[in-house]
PDB file of C-alpha atoms in Angstrom:
ATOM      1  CA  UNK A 500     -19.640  33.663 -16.443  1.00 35.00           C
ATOM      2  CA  UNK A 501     -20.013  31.502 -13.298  1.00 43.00           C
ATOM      3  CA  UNK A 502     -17.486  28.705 -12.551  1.00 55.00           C
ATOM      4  CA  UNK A 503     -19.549  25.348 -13.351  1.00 63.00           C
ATOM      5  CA  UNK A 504     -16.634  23.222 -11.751  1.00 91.00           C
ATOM      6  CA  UNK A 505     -17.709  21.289  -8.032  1.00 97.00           C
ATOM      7  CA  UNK A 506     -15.853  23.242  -5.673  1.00 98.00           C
ATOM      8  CA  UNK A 507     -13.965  21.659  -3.129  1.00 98.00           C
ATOM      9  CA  UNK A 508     -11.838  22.793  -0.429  1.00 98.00           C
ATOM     10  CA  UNK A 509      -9.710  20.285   2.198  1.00 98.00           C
ATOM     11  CA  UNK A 510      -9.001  20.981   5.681  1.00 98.00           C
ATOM     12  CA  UNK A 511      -6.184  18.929   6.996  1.00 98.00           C
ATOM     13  CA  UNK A 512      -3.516  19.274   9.775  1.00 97.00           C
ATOM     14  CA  UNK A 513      -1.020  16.723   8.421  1.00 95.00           C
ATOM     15  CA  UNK A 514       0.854  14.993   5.935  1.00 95.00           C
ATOM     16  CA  UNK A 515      -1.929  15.687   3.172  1.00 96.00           C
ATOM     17  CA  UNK A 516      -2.363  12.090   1.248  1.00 96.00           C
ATOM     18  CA  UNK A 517      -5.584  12.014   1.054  1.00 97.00           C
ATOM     19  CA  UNK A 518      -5.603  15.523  -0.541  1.00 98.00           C
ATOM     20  CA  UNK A 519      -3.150  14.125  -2.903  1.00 97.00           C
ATOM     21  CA  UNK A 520      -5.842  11.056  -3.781  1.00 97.00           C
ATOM     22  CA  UNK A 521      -8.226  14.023  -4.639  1.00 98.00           C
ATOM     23  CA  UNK A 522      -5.248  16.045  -6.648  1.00 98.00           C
ATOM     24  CA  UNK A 523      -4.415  13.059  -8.373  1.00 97.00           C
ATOM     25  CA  UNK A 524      -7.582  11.500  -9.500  1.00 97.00           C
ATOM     26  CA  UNK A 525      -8.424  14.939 -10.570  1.00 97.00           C
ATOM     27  CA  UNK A 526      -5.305  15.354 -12.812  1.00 96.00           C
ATOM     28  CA  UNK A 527      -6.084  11.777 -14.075  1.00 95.00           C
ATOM     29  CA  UNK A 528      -9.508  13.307 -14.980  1.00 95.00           C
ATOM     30  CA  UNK A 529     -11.081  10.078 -12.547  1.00 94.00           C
ATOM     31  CA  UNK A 530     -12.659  12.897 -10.464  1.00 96.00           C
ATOM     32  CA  UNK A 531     -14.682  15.764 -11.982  1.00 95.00           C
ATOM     33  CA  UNK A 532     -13.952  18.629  -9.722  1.00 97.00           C
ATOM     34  CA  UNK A 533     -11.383  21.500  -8.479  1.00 97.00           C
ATOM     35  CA  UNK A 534      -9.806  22.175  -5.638  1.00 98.00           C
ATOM     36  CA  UNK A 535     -10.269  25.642  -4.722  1.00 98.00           C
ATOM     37  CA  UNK A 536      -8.340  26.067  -1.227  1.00 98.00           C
ATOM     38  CA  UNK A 537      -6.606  23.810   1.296  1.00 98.00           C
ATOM     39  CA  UNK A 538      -6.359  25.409   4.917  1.00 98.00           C
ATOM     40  CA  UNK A 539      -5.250  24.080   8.094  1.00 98.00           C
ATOM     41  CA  UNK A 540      -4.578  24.803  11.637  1.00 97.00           C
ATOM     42  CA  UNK A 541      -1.144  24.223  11.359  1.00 97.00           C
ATOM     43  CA  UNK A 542       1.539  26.179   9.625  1.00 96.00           C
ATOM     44  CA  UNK A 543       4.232  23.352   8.966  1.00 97.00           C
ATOM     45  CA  UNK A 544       1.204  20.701   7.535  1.00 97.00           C
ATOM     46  CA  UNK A 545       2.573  18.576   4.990  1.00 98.00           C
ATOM     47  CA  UNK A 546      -0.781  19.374   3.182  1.00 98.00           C
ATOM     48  CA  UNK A 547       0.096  22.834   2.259  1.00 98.00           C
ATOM     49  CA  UNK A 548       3.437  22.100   0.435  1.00 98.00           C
ATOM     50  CA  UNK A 549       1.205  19.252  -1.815  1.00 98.00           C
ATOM     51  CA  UNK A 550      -1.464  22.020  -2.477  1.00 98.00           C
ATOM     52  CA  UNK A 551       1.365  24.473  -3.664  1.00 98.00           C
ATOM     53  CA  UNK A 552       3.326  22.456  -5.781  1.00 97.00           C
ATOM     54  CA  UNK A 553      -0.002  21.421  -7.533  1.00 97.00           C
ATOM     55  CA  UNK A 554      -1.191  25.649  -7.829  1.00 97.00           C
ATOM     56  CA  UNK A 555      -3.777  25.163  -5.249  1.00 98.00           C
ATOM     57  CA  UNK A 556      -4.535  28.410  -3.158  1.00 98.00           C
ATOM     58  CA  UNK A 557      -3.199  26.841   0.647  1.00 98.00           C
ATOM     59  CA  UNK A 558      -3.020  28.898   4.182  1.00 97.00           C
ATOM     60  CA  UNK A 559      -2.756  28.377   7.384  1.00 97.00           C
ATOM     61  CA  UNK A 560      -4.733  29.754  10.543  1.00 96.00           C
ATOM     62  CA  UNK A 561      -3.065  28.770  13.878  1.00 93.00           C
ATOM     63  CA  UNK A 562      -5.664  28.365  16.674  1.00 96.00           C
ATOM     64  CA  UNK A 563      -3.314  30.452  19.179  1.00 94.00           C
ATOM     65  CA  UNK A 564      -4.084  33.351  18.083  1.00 91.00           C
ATOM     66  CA  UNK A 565      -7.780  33.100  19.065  1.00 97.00           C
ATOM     67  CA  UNK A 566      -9.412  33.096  22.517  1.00 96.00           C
ATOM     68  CA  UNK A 567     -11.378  30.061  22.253  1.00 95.00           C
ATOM     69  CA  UNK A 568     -12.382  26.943  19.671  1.00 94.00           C
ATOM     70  CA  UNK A 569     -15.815  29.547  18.750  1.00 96.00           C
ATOM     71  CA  UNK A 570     -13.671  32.364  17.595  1.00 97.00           C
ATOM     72  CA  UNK A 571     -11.340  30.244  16.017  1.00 97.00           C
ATOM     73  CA  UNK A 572     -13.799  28.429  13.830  1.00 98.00           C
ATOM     74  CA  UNK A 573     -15.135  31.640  12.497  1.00 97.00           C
ATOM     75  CA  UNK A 574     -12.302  33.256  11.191  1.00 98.00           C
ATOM     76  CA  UNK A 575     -11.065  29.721   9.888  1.00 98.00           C
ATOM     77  CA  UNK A 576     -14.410  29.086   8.076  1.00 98.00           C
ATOM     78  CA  UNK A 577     -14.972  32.631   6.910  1.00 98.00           C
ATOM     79  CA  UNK A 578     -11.587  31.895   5.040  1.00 98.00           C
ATOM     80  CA  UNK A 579     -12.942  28.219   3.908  1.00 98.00           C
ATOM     81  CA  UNK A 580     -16.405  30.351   2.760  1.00 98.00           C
ATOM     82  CA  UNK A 581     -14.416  33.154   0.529  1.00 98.00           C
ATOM     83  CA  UNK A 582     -13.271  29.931  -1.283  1.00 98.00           C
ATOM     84  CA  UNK A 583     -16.637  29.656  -2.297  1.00 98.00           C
ATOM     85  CA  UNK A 584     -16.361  25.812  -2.471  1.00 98.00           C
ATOM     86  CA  UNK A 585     -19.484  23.374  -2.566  1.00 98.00           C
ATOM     87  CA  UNK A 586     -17.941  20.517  -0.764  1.00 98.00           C
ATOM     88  CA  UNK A 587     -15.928  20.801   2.598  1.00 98.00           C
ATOM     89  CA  UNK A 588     -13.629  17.722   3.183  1.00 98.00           C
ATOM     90  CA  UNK A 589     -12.022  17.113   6.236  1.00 98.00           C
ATOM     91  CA  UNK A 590      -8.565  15.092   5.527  1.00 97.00           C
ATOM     92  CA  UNK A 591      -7.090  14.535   9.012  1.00 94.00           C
ATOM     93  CA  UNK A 592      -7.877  17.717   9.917  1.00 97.00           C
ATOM     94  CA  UNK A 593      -7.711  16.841  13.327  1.00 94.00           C
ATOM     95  CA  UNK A 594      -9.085  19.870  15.388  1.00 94.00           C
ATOM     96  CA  UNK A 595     -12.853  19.606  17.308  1.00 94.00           C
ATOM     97  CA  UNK A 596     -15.173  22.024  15.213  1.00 97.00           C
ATOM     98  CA  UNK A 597     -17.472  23.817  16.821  1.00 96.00           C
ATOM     99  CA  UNK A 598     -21.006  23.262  16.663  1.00 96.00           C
ATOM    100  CA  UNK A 599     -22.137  26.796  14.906  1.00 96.00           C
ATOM    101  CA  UNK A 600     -19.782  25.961  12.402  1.00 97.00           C
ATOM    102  CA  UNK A 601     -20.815  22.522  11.712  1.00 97.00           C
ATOM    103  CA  UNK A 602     -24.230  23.654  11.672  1.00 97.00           C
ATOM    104  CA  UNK A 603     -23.552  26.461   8.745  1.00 97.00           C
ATOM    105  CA  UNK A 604     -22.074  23.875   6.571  1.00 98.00           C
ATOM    106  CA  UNK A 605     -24.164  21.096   7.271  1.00 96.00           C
ATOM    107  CA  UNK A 606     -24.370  19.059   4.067  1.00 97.00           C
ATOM    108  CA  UNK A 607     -21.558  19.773   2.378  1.00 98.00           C
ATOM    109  CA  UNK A 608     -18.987  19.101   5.069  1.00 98.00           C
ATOM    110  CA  UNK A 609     -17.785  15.836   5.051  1.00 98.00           C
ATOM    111  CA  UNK A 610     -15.117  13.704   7.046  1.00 98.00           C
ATOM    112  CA  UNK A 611     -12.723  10.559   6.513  1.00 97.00           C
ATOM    113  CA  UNK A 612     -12.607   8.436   9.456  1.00 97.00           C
ATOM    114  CA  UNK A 613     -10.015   5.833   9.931  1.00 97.00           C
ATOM    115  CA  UNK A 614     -12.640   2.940  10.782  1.00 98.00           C
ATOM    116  CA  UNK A 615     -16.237   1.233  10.295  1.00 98.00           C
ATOM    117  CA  UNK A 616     -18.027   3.682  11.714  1.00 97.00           C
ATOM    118  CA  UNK A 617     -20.161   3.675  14.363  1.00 97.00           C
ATOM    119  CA  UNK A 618     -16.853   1.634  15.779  1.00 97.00           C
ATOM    120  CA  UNK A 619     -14.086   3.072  16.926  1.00 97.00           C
ATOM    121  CA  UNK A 620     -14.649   6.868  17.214  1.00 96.00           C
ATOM    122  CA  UNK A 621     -11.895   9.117  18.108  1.00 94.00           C
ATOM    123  CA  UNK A 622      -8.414   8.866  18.093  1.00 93.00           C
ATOM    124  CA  UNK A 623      -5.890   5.211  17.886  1.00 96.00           C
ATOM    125  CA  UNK A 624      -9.066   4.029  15.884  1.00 97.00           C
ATOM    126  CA  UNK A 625      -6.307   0.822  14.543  1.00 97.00           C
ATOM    127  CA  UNK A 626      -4.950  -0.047  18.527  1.00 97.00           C
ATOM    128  CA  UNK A 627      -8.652   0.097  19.523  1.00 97.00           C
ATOM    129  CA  UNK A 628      -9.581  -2.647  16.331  1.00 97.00           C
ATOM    130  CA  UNK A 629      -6.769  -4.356  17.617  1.00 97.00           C
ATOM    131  CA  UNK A 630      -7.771  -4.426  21.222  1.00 97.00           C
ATOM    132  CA  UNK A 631     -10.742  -5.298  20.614  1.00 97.00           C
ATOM    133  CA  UNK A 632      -9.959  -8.247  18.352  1.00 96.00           C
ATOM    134  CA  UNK A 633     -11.811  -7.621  15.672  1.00 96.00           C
ATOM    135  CA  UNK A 634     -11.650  -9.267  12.378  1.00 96.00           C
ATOM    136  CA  UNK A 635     -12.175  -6.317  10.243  1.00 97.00           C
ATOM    137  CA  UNK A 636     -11.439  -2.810   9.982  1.00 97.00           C
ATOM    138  CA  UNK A 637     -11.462   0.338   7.128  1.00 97.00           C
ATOM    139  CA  UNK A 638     -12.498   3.043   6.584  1.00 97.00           C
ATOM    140  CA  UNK A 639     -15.612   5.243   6.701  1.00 98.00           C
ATOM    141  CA  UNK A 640     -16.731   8.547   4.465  1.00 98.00           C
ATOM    142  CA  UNK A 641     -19.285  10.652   6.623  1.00 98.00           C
ATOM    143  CA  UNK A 642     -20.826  13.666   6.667  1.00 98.00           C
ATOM    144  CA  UNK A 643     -20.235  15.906   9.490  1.00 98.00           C
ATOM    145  CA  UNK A 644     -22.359  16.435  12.712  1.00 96.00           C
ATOM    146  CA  UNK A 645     -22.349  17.609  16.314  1.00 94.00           C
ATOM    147  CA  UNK A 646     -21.812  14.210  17.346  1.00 93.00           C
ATOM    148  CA  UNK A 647     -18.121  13.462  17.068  1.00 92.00           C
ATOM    149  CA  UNK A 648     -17.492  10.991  14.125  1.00 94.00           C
ATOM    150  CA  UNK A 649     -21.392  10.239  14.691  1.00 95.00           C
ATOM    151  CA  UNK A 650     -22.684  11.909  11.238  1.00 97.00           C
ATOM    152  CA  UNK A 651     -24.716  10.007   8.718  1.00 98.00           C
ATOM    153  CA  UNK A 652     -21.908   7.449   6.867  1.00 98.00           C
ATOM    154  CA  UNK A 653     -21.792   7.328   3.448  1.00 98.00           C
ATOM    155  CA  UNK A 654     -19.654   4.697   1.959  1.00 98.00           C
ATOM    156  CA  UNK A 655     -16.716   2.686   3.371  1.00 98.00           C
ATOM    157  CA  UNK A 656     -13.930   0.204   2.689  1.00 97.00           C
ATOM    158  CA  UNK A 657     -12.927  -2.514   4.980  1.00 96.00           C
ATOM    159  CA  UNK A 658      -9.677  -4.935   5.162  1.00 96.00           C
ATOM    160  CA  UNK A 659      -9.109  -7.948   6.952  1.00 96.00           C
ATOM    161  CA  UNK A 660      -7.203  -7.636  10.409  1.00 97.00           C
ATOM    162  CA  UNK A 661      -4.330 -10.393   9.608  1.00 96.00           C
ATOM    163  CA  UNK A 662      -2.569 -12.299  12.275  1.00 94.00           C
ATOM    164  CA  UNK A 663       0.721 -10.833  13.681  1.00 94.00           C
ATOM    165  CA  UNK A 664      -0.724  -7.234  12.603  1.00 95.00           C
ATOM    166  CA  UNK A 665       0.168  -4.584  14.715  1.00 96.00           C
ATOM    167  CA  UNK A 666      -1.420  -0.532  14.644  1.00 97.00           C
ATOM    168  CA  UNK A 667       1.122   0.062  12.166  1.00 96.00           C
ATOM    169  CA  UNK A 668       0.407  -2.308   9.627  1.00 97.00           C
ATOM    170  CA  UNK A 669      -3.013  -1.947   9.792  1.00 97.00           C
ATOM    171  CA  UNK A 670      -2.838   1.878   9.253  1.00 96.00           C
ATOM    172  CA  UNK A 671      -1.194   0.952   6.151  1.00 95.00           C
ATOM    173  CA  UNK A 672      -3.248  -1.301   4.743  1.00 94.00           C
ATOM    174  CA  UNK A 673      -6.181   1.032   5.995  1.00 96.00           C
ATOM    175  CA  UNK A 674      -4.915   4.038   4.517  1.00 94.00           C
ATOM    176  CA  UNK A 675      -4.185   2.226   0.870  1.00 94.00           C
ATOM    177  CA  UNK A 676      -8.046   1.860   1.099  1.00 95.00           C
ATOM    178  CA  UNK A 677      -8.970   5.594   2.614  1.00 95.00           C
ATOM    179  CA  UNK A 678      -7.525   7.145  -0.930  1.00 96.00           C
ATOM    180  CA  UNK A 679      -9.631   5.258  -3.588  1.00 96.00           C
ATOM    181  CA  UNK A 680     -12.998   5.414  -1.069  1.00 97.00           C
ATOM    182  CA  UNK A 681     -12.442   8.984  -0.536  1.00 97.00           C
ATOM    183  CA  UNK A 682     -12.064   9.378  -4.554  1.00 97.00           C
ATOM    184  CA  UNK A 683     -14.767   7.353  -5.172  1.00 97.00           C
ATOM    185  CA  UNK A 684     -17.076   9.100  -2.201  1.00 97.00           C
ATOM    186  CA  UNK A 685     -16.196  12.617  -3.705  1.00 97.00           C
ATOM    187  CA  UNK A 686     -17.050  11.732  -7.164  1.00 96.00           C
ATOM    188  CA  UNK A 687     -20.581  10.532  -6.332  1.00 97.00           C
ATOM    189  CA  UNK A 688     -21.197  13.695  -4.103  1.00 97.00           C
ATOM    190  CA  UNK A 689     -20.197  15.605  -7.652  1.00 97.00           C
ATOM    191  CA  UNK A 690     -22.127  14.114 -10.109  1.00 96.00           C
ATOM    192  CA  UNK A 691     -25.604  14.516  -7.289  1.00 96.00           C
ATOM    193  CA  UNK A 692     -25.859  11.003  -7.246  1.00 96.00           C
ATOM    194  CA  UNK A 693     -25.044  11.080  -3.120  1.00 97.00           C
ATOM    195  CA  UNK A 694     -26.218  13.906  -0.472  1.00 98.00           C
ATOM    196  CA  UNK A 695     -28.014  14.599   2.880  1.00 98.00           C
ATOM    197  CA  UNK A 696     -31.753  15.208   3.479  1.00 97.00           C
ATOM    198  CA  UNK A 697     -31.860  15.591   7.540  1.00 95.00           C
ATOM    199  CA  UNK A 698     -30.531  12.996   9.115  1.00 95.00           C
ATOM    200  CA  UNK A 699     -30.584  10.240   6.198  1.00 97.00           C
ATOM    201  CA  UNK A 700     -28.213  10.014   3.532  1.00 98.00           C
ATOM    202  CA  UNK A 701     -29.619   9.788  -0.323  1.00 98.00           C
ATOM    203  CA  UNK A 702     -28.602   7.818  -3.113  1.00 97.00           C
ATOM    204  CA  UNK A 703     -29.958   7.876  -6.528  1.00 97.00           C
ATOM    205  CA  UNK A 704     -32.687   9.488  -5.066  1.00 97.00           C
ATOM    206  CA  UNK A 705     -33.317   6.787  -2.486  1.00 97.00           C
ATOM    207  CA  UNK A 706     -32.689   6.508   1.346  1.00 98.00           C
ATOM    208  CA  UNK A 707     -29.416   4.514   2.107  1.00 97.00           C
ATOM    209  CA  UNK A 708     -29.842   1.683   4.392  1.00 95.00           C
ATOM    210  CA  UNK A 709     -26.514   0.917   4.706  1.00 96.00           C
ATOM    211  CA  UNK A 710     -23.207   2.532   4.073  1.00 97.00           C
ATOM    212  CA  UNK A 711     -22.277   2.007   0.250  1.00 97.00           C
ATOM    213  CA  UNK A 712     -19.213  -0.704   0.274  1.00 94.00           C
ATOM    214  CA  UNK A 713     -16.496   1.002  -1.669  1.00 87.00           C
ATOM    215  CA  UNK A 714     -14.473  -1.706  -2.825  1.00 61.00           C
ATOM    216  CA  UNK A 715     -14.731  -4.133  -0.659  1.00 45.00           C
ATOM    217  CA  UNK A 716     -14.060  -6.967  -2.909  1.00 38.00           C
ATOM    218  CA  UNK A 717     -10.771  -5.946  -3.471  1.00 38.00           C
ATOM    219  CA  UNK A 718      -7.721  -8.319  -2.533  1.00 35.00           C
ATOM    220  CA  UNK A 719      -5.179  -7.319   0.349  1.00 28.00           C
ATOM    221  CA  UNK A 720      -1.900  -7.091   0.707  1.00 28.00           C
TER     222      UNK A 720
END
């Protein structure tokens, strides 16, 4: 009898706390969905310990061994596809992915971007905020195109930028906000009330003007 469980499967190269958000909130029963694979690009990732100790299938697939990012990307997705997952969630997974493969998955491959998106793209997202002396900052739930950190945004959650803050302060009080958005951002992608039709993201069956502001009323630390 076929599995009616969402399927999800993490990529992540790191330390793995946003897959333990999605672990936890789905042993709290807050989150409606199993986690059928974690994979990364790195051997030693944090990630892959969490997703063992919880009894989640994890491997590794170490770009080296492949010629170029292309080949790379389809052996690593071929093992993301066998998972047979319907969601694709990129954790700080923090390899480029090529275009064919971004392509193949388009719609069900999402990303977690440490800022308001369309700011601060790329890398040192919380020295650029600062730089730029902005008086907000979060975090941003897309989906995944081409267009480096450029796909359609879904929800988000910002913070205040607080005087004397430096990049490592604010990554903390960002990343206390990536977990619950990231929960919250899965769960409506579950339950069908969230998904892509071209180029627009729908909600409740509507176009979304705006990103959905994931609690953004909440008080900071």
């Amino acid at each position: 009898m076929p599995d009616p469980t969402y399927r999800i499967a993490v990529l992540a190269s790191g330390r793995g706390s946003n897959l333990q958000a999605l672990l936890d909130a789905i042993a709290r029963g807050a989150l409606a969905a199993k986690i059928v694979g974690v994979f990364s690009d790195k051997a030693d990732a944090v990630a892959l310990r969490r997703a063992r100790h919880a009894g989640v299938h994890a491997e590794a697939i170490e770009p080296r061994a492949f010629p170029n990012r292309l080949v790379f990307d389809e052996a690593f997705f071929a093992r993301v596809d066998a998972a047979r997952p319907d969601l694709i969630v990129c954790a700080g997974y923090m390899r480029l992915i090529s275009e064919a493969a971004v392509d193949a998955h388009r719609g069900r491959l999402v990303n977690i971007h440490p800022s308001l998106l369309p700011a601060f793209k790329g890398l040192r997202t919380h020295a650029q905020a600062l730089a730029a002396g902005t008086a907000e900052h979060g975090a941003s739930v897309h989906f995944v195109t081409p267009d480096l950190d450029g796909g359609p945004v879904i929800a988000q959650a910002r913070v205040p930028v607080l005087p004397g803050d430096d990049a490592e302060a604010l990554a903390r009080r960002v990343l206390a906000r990536e977990h619950p958005l990231l929960v919250a951002t899965v769960a409506l992608l579950a339950r069908g009330r969230a998904h892509l039709a071209g180029d627009t993201v729908m909600f409740d069956g509507l176009p979304l003007a705006a990103p959905l502001q994931l609690g953004a009323n909440q008080a900071f630390a």
